[in-house]
Amino acid sequence: MMASLMLAGCASDRSGVSDTRPMLTGTVNYRVRIALSPSAVMTVRLLDVTQKEAPAIVLGEKSISNPGNSPISFSLAYPFGGISPSRNYVIDARIELEGRLRFYAMEPYVVTPQNAADPHAVWLQLTGD
């Protein structure tokens, strides 16, 4: 019985430990006056693009169903120690409607150690179809 009480105490101690990772916050915006349908899905990713010949490394990704209309707020967790001055990072965002790409970031938004804590305004462009 004593062992059970000790284990229960240890379990409750762990619940007080925070696993709060650093966050990027901001808005995804588009200039076209279009209301998104409820089937829209917005995806925001933090990518490490340091190695130009290799695929980007995804450090954080969040998809939001039925995100509403521009500006759309986002918060994106990334790993502890994530933004290093010796590496290159970008925020990539896109909006899909019924599985088809409708808006995309024409220019990736650069993230640095100096601007990581600032709110980011990522602008999307409507696809040509």
XYZ file of N, CA, C and O in Angstrom:
516
model
N 0.826 -1.187 0.000
C 0.000 0.000 0.000
C 0.872 1.252 0.000
O 0.584 2.214 -0.694
N 1.950 1.222 0.764
C 2.866 2.365 0.829
C 3.448 2.646 -0.562
O 3.556 3.790 -0.981
N 3.816 1.578 -1.275
C 4.366 1.746 -2.623
C 3.347 2.397 -3.545
O 3.689 3.245 -4.364
N 2.082 2.036 -3.417
C 1.027 2.630 -4.244
C 0.901 4.121 -3.982
O 0.758 4.923 -4.911
N 0.973 4.507 -2.720
C 0.887 5.928 -2.378
C 2.069 6.705 -2.926
O 1.941 7.818 -3.422
N 3.264 6.099 -2.857
C 4.462 6.771 -3.374
C 4.358 6.942 -4.886
O 4.689 7.986 -5.422
N 3.887 5.899 -5.591
C 3.728 5.996 -7.045
C 2.691 7.047 -7.412
O 2.873 7.810 -8.355
N 1.616 7.114 -6.652
C 0.584 8.113 -6.912
C 1.147 9.513 -6.722
O 0.873 10.424 -7.497
N 1.980 9.696 -5.707
C 2.610 11.000 -5.472
C 3.526 11.384 -6.605
O 3.565 12.532 -7.038
N 4.287 10.422 -7.114
C 5.184 10.711 -8.237
C 4.389 11.102 -9.478
O 4.763 11.997 -10.214
N 3.288 10.411 -9.709
C 2.473 10.710 -10.885
C 1.916 12.122 -10.809
O 1.894 12.848 -11.797
N 1.479 12.553 -9.618
C 0.917 13.898 -9.515
C 2.000 14.963 -9.650
O 1.753 16.045 -10.127
N 3.241 14.641 -9.249
C 4.332 15.601 -9.423
C 4.588 15.861 -10.901
O 4.885 16.980 -11.302
N 4.493 14.828 -11.732
C 4.753 14.991 -13.164
C 3.698 15.843 -13.844
O 3.970 16.497 -14.830
N 2.497 15.839 -13.335
C 1.435 16.612 -13.986
C 1.678 18.111 -13.868
O 1.187 18.882 -14.667
N 2.483 18.539 -12.910
C 2.787 19.954 -12.753
C 3.899 20.438 -13.665
O 4.147 21.616 -13.796
N 4.609 19.517 -14.328
C 5.711 19.890 -15.201
C 5.146 20.362 -16.535
O 4.323 19.696 -17.148
N 5.613 21.516 -16.965
C 5.116 22.093 -18.213
C 5.943 21.611 -19.397
O 7.160 21.534 -19.315
N 5.290 21.285 -20.494
C 5.963 20.892 -21.726
C 5.722 21.978 -22.782
O 5.436 21.693 -23.923
N 5.830 23.226 -22.363
C 5.556 24.331 -23.264
C 6.739 24.542 -24.198
O 7.828 24.907 -23.765
N 6.503 24.309 -25.486
C 7.546 24.514 -26.489
C 7.472 25.950 -26.990
O 6.430 26.591 -26.892
N 8.567 26.450 -27.570
C 8.517 27.788 -28.154
C 7.497 27.834 -29.290
O 7.236 26.820 -29.939
N 6.930 29.012 -29.514
C 5.863 29.164 -30.509
C 6.171 30.301 -31.476
O 6.679 31.340 -31.068
N 5.820 30.089 -32.729
C 5.742 31.166 -33.709
C 4.274 31.557 -33.768
O 3.397 30.692 -33.756
N 4.008 32.842 -33.827
C 2.623 33.313 -33.933
C 2.529 34.322 -35.059
O 3.526 34.914 -35.470
N 1.322 34.524 -35.540
C 1.117 35.522 -36.576
C -0.190 35.330 -37.299
O -1.126 34.717 -36.768
N -0.218 35.845 -38.520
C -1.415 35.739 -39.347
C -1.042 35.292 -40.755
O 0.045 35.577 -41.250
N -1.966 34.572 -41.357
C -1.881 34.236 -42.777
C -2.908 35.123 -43.457
O -4.055 35.220 -43.025
N -2.467 35.799 -44.513
C -3.290 36.806 -45.184
C -3.331 36.558 -46.688
O -2.389 36.009 -47.260
N -4.409 36.987 -47.296
C -4.482 37.029 -48.765
C -5.267 38.278 -49.144
O -6.116 38.745 -48.403
N -4.914 38.862 -50.304
C -5.494 40.143 -50.723
C -6.814 40.006 -51.469
O -7.602 40.929 -51.514
N -7.048 38.858 -52.064
C -8.264 38.639 -52.849
C -9.461 38.596 -51.909
O -9.414 37.970 -50.856
N -10.533 39.255 -52.294
C -11.741 39.261 -51.460
C -12.585 38.038 -51.774
O -13.527 38.095 -52.563
N -12.182 36.927 -51.153
C -12.887 35.659 -51.337
C -13.181 35.086 -49.952
O -12.281 35.011 -49.117
N -14.424 34.683 -49.748
C -14.769 33.989 -48.505
C -14.416 32.515 -48.692
O -14.788 31.901 -49.689
N -13.671 31.967 -47.741
C -13.315 30.554 -47.821
C -14.503 29.688 -47.426
O -15.254 30.027 -46.515
N -14.651 28.577 -48.112
C -15.730 27.647 -47.768
C -15.349 26.888 -46.492
O -14.173 26.820 -46.134
N -16.333 26.297 -45.832
C -16.047 25.515 -44.621
C -15.124 24.323 -44.875
O -14.537 23.791 -43.955
N -14.972 23.906 -46.134
C -14.090 22.773 -46.439
C -12.620 23.174 -46.560
O -11.758 22.333 -46.775
N -12.324 24.457 -46.407
C -10.938 24.938 -46.520
C -10.079 24.383 -45.391
O -10.539 24.186 -44.267
N -8.815 24.127 -45.731
C -7.827 23.693 -44.744
C -6.573 24.542 -44.950
O -6.024 24.596 -46.051
N -6.147 25.222 -43.882
C -4.920 26.008 -43.926
C -3.820 25.217 -43.229
O -4.040 24.669 -42.148
N -2.654 25.147 -43.861
C -1.506 24.474 -43.267
C -0.358 25.466 -43.185
O -0.042 26.140 -44.163
N 0.231 25.541 -41.999
C 1.396 26.401 -41.755
C 2.516 25.495 -41.280
O 2.309 24.639 -40.414
N 3.724 25.678 -41.860
C 4.870 24.853 -41.475
C 6.096 25.718 -41.254
O 6.294 26.705 -41.956
N 6.902 25.333 -40.273
C 8.225 25.915 -40.090
C 9.209 24.936 -40.698
O 9.255 23.765 -40.311
N 9.974 25.418 -41.680
C 10.899 24.563 -42.416
C 12.340 25.006 -42.205
O 12.629 26.210 -42.225
N 13.232 24.043 -42.045
C 14.672 24.301 -42.046
C 15.119 24.064 -43.486
O 15.036 22.946 -43.992
N 15.558 25.132 -44.152
C 15.938 25.050 -45.565
C 17.435 25.285 -45.753
O 17.874 25.742 -46.807
N 18.211 24.959 -44.731
C 19.653 25.214 -44.757
C 20.328 24.476 -45.901
O 21.144 25.050 -46.617
N 20.000 23.213 -46.093
C 20.636 22.411 -47.138
C 19.837 22.526 -48.425
O 18.792 21.910 -48.575
N 20.323 23.328 -49.348
C 19.585 23.630 -50.580
C 19.347 22.404 -51.463
O 18.355 22.318 -52.149
N 20.267 21.437 -51.448
C 20.124 20.250 -52.299
C 19.221 19.198 -51.680
O 18.833 18.246 -52.341
N 18.927 19.328 -50.412
C 18.126 18.320 -49.706
C 16.709 18.845 -49.482
O 16.472 20.048 -49.495
N 15.759 17.937 -49.265
C 14.405 18.385 -48.929
C 14.409 19.171 -47.620
O 15.236 18.931 -46.741
N 13.500 20.110 -47.502
C 13.375 20.903 -46.274
C 13.023 19.988 -45.105
O 12.332 18.983 -45.274
N 13.503 20.364 -43.924
C 13.189 19.622 -42.700
C 12.022 20.335 -42.025
O 12.092 21.529 -41.753
N 10.940 19.607 -41.775
C 9.760 20.184 -41.135
C 9.976 20.178 -39.616
O 10.083 19.124 -39.007
N 10.052 21.377 -39.022
C 10.243 21.499 -37.576
C 8.925 21.655 -36.831
O 8.847 21.383 -35.642
N 7.919 22.122 -37.521
C 6.600 22.279 -36.923
C 5.571 22.392 -38.023
O 5.855 22.958 -39.082
N 4.395 21.832 -37.788
C 3.325 21.893 -38.782
C 1.986 21.912 -38.065
O 1.797 21.207 -37.071
N 1.095 22.741 -38.579
C -0.260 22.802 -38.016
C -1.246 23.002 -39.149
O -1.066 23.878 -39.993
N -2.299 22.188 -39.158
C -3.380 22.336 -40.128
C -4.633 22.756 -39.383
O -4.925 22.229 -38.303
N -5.358 23.707 -39.967
C -6.579 24.227 -39.356
C -7.711 24.063 -40.353
O -7.672 24.627 -41.448
N -8.710 23.262 -39.985
C -9.892 23.095 -40.825
C -10.829 24.273 -40.626
O -10.948 24.788 -39.515
N -11.478 24.692 -41.715
C -12.411 25.818 -41.682
C -11.794 27.015 -40.946
O -12.301 27.456 -39.916
N -10.682 27.559 -41.480
C -9.934 28.589 -40.762
C -10.583 29.967 -40.731
O -10.103 30.857 -40.020
N -11.650 30.176 -41.479
C -12.233 31.513 -41.550
C -11.590 32.290 -42.685
O -11.027 31.707 -43.602
N -11.666 33.613 -42.608
C -11.157 34.448 -43.693
C -9.993 35.305 -43.235
O -9.758 35.480 -42.045
N -9.273 35.858 -44.184
C -8.074 36.653 -43.939
C -8.391 37.897 -43.106
O -9.418 38.531 -43.351
N -7.541 38.215 -42.147
C -6.350 37.515 -41.680
C -6.707 36.338 -40.766
O -7.631 36.418 -39.973
N -5.946 35.255 -40.899
C -6.179 34.038 -40.124
C -5.024 33.873 -39.130
O -3.868 33.762 -39.547
N -5.338 33.875 -37.868
C -4.301 33.744 -36.835
C -3.777 32.317 -36.767
O -4.513 31.364 -36.992
N -2.482 32.204 -36.432
C -1.892 30.893 -36.214
C -0.893 30.948 -35.064
O -0.357 32.011 -34.753
N -0.684 29.819 -34.449
C 0.415 29.622 -33.508
C 0.999 28.255 -33.825
O 0.256 27.294 -34.052
N 2.309 28.195 -33.898
C 2.988 26.990 -34.362
C 4.129 26.663 -33.412
O 5.076 27.437 -33.291
N 4.018 25.523 -32.728
C 5.079 25.091 -31.811
C 6.250 24.537 -32.611
O 6.065 23.940 -33.671
N 7.454 24.759 -32.088
C 8.643 24.174 -32.699
C 9.560 23.652 -31.596
O 9.371 23.992 -30.422
N 10.541 22.813 -31.940
C 11.365 22.165 -30.917
C 12.168 23.150 -30.071
O 12.558 24.223 -30.540
N 12.439 22.746 -28.829
C 13.304 23.530 -27.957
C 14.654 23.734 -28.639
O 15.158 22.839 -29.302
N 15.228 24.904 -28.521
C 16.508 25.209 -29.159
C 16.397 25.298 -30.656
O 17.393 25.216 -31.375
N 15.183 25.498 -31.158
C 14.875 25.403 -32.578
C 15.506 26.390 -33.525
O 15.956 26.002 -34.576
N 15.552 27.677 -33.222
C 16.008 28.670 -34.191
C 17.478 29.007 -33.926
O 17.815 29.736 -33.007
N 18.344 28.455 -34.742
C 19.791 28.635 -34.598
C 20.290 29.662 -35.621
O 19.870 29.624 -36.780
N 21.198 30.543 -35.228
C 21.707 31.535 -36.188
C 22.506 30.916 -37.336
O 22.709 31.555 -38.365
N 22.934 29.669 -37.195
C 23.735 29.038 -38.247
C 22.888 28.284 -39.274
O 23.431 27.658 -40.174
N 21.556 28.357 -39.148
C 20.679 27.645 -40.071
C 19.677 28.618 -40.697
O 19.512 29.734 -40.217
N 18.998 28.198 -41.755
C 18.012 29.027 -42.462
C 16.622 28.426 -42.306
O 16.427 27.235 -42.554
N 15.662 29.288 -41.920
C 14.297 28.842 -41.661
C 13.299 29.699 -42.420
O 13.518 30.895 -42.607
N 12.187 29.085 -42.802
C 11.094 29.819 -43.428
C 9.763 29.287 -42.900
O 9.661 28.133 -42.475
N 8.763 30.169 -42.921
C 7.391 29.748 -42.676
C 6.752 29.556 -44.042
O 6.810 30.444 -44.891
N 6.176 28.393 -44.245
C 5.456 28.098 -45.477
C 3.984 27.941 -45.117
O 3.661 27.317 -44.105
N 3.110 28.536 -45.902
C 1.674 28.426 -45.632
C 0.940 28.161 -46.939
O 1.392 28.566 -48.019
N -0.190 27.493 -46.812
C -1.033 27.194 -47.969
C -2.459 26.987 -47.504
O -2.695 26.653 -46.347
N -3.383 27.190 -48.415
C -4.792 26.905 -48.148
C -5.301 26.019 -49.273
O -5.132 26.344 -50.457
N -5.913 24.910 -48.881
C -6.498 23.981 -49.841
C -8.010 23.979 -49.686
O -8.524 24.116 -48.570
N -8.705 23.867 -50.813
C -10.166 23.731 -50.838
C -10.492 22.407 -51.495
O -10.111 22.183 -52.651
N -11.162 21.531 -50.752
C -11.538 20.207 -51.251
C -10.339 19.471 -51.838
O -10.416 18.855 -52.896
N -9.198 19.569 -51.144
C -7.989 18.860 -51.547
C -7.177 19.514 -52.643
O -6.130 18.993 -53.030
N -7.630 20.657 -53.153
C -6.895 21.361 -54.228
C -6.263 22.626 -53.685
O -6.902 23.394 -52.978
N -5.005 22.850 -54.041
C -4.293 24.048 -53.606
C -4.951 25.283 -54.207
O -5.145 25.366 -55.412
N -5.340 26.243 -53.356
C -5.970 27.485 -53.826
C -5.124 28.713 -53.516
O -5.132 29.675 -54.262
N -4.435 28.718 -52.381
C -3.555 29.817 -52.001
C -2.223 29.238 -51.556
O -2.188 28.187 -50.908
N -1.135 29.950 -51.895
C 0.189 29.481 -51.502
C 1.089 30.681 -51.238
O 0.829 31.790 -51.716
N 2.144 30.440 -50.481
C 3.125 31.489 -50.194
C 4.105 31.542 -51.354
O 4.907 30.636 -51.535
N 3.996 32.587 -52.158
C 4.881 32.726 -53.309
C 6.324 32.955 -52.854
O 7.259 32.434 -53.433
N 6.472 33.731 -51.805
C 7.777 33.997 -51.211
C 7.779 33.451 -49.794
O 6.964 33.882 -48.978
N 8.668 32.504 -49.474
C 8.706 32.001 -48.101
C 9.062 33.125 -47.124
O 9.864 34.001 -47.440
N 8.462 33.092 -45.970
C 8.684 34.102 -44.942
C 9.871 33.659 -44.084
O 9.829 32.612 -43.436
N 10.938 34.440 -44.063
C 12.173 34.081 -43.371
C 12.034 34.292 -41.865
O 11.542 35.332 -41.412
N 12.484 33.290 -41.092
C 12.489 33.361 -39.631
C 13.943 33.338 -39.169
O 14.734 32.502 -39.629
N 14.291 34.255 -38.278
C 15.643 34.349 -37.719
C 15.549 34.347 -36.195
O 14.462 34.557 -35.643
N 16.665 34.155 -35.500
C 16.619 34.267 -34.042
C 16.128 35.647 -33.586
O 15.478 35.765 -32.556
N 16.385 36.675 -34.388
C 15.975 38.033 -34.027
C 14.469 38.260 -34.174
O 13.904 39.062 -33.446
N 13.811 37.593 -35.118
C 12.379 37.853 -35.317
C 11.474 36.687 -34.897
O 10.260 36.767 -35.043
N 12.047 35.616 -34.357
C 11.251 34.430 -34.019
C 10.130 34.734 -33.025
O 9.042 34.170 -33.124
N 10.367 35.632 -32.084
C 9.351 35.932 -31.064
C 8.334 36.976 -31.529
O 7.326 37.193 -30.865
N 8.584 37.616 -32.665
C 7.673 38.644 -33.187
C 6.482 37.996 -33.889
O 6.590 36.890 -34.412
N 5.345 38.701 -33.961
C 4.234 38.194 -34.783
C 4.637 38.244 -36.266
O 5.262 39.199 -36.706
N 4.279 37.232 -37.008
C 4.643 37.115 -38.419
C 3.402 37.290 -39.287
O 2.357 36.723 -38.989
N 3.535 38.060 -40.347
C 2.447 38.244 -41.312
C 2.855 37.564 -42.618
O 3.721 38.062 -43.338
N 2.258 36.426 -42.883
C 2.582 35.636 -44.073
C 1.498 35.902 -45.109
O 0.308 35.780 -44.826
N 1.924 36.282 -46.322
C 0.986 36.622 -47.385
C 0.923 35.504 -48.412
O 1.950 34.980 -48.831
N -0.302 35.153 -48.810
C -0.535 34.113 -49.795
C -1.067 34.703 -51.087
O -1.660 35.784 -51.090
N -0.859 33.955 -52.150
C -1.357 34.348 -53.469
C -2.306 33.267 -53.959
O -2.107 32.081 -53.725
N -3.341 33.688 -54.669
C -4.314 32.784 -55.265
C -3.661 32.034 -56.417
O -2.923 32.618 -57.214
N -3.927 30.722 -56.523
C -3.381 29.946 -57.634
C -4.072 30.373 -58.921
O -5.144 30.973 -58.904
N -3.496 30.016 -60.044
C -4.007 30.432 -61.338
C -5.202 29.674 -61.856
O -5.779 30.032 -62.860
N -5.623 28.562 -61.210
C -6.745 27.806 -61.792
C -8.071 28.260 -61.304
O -8.417 28.900 -60.512
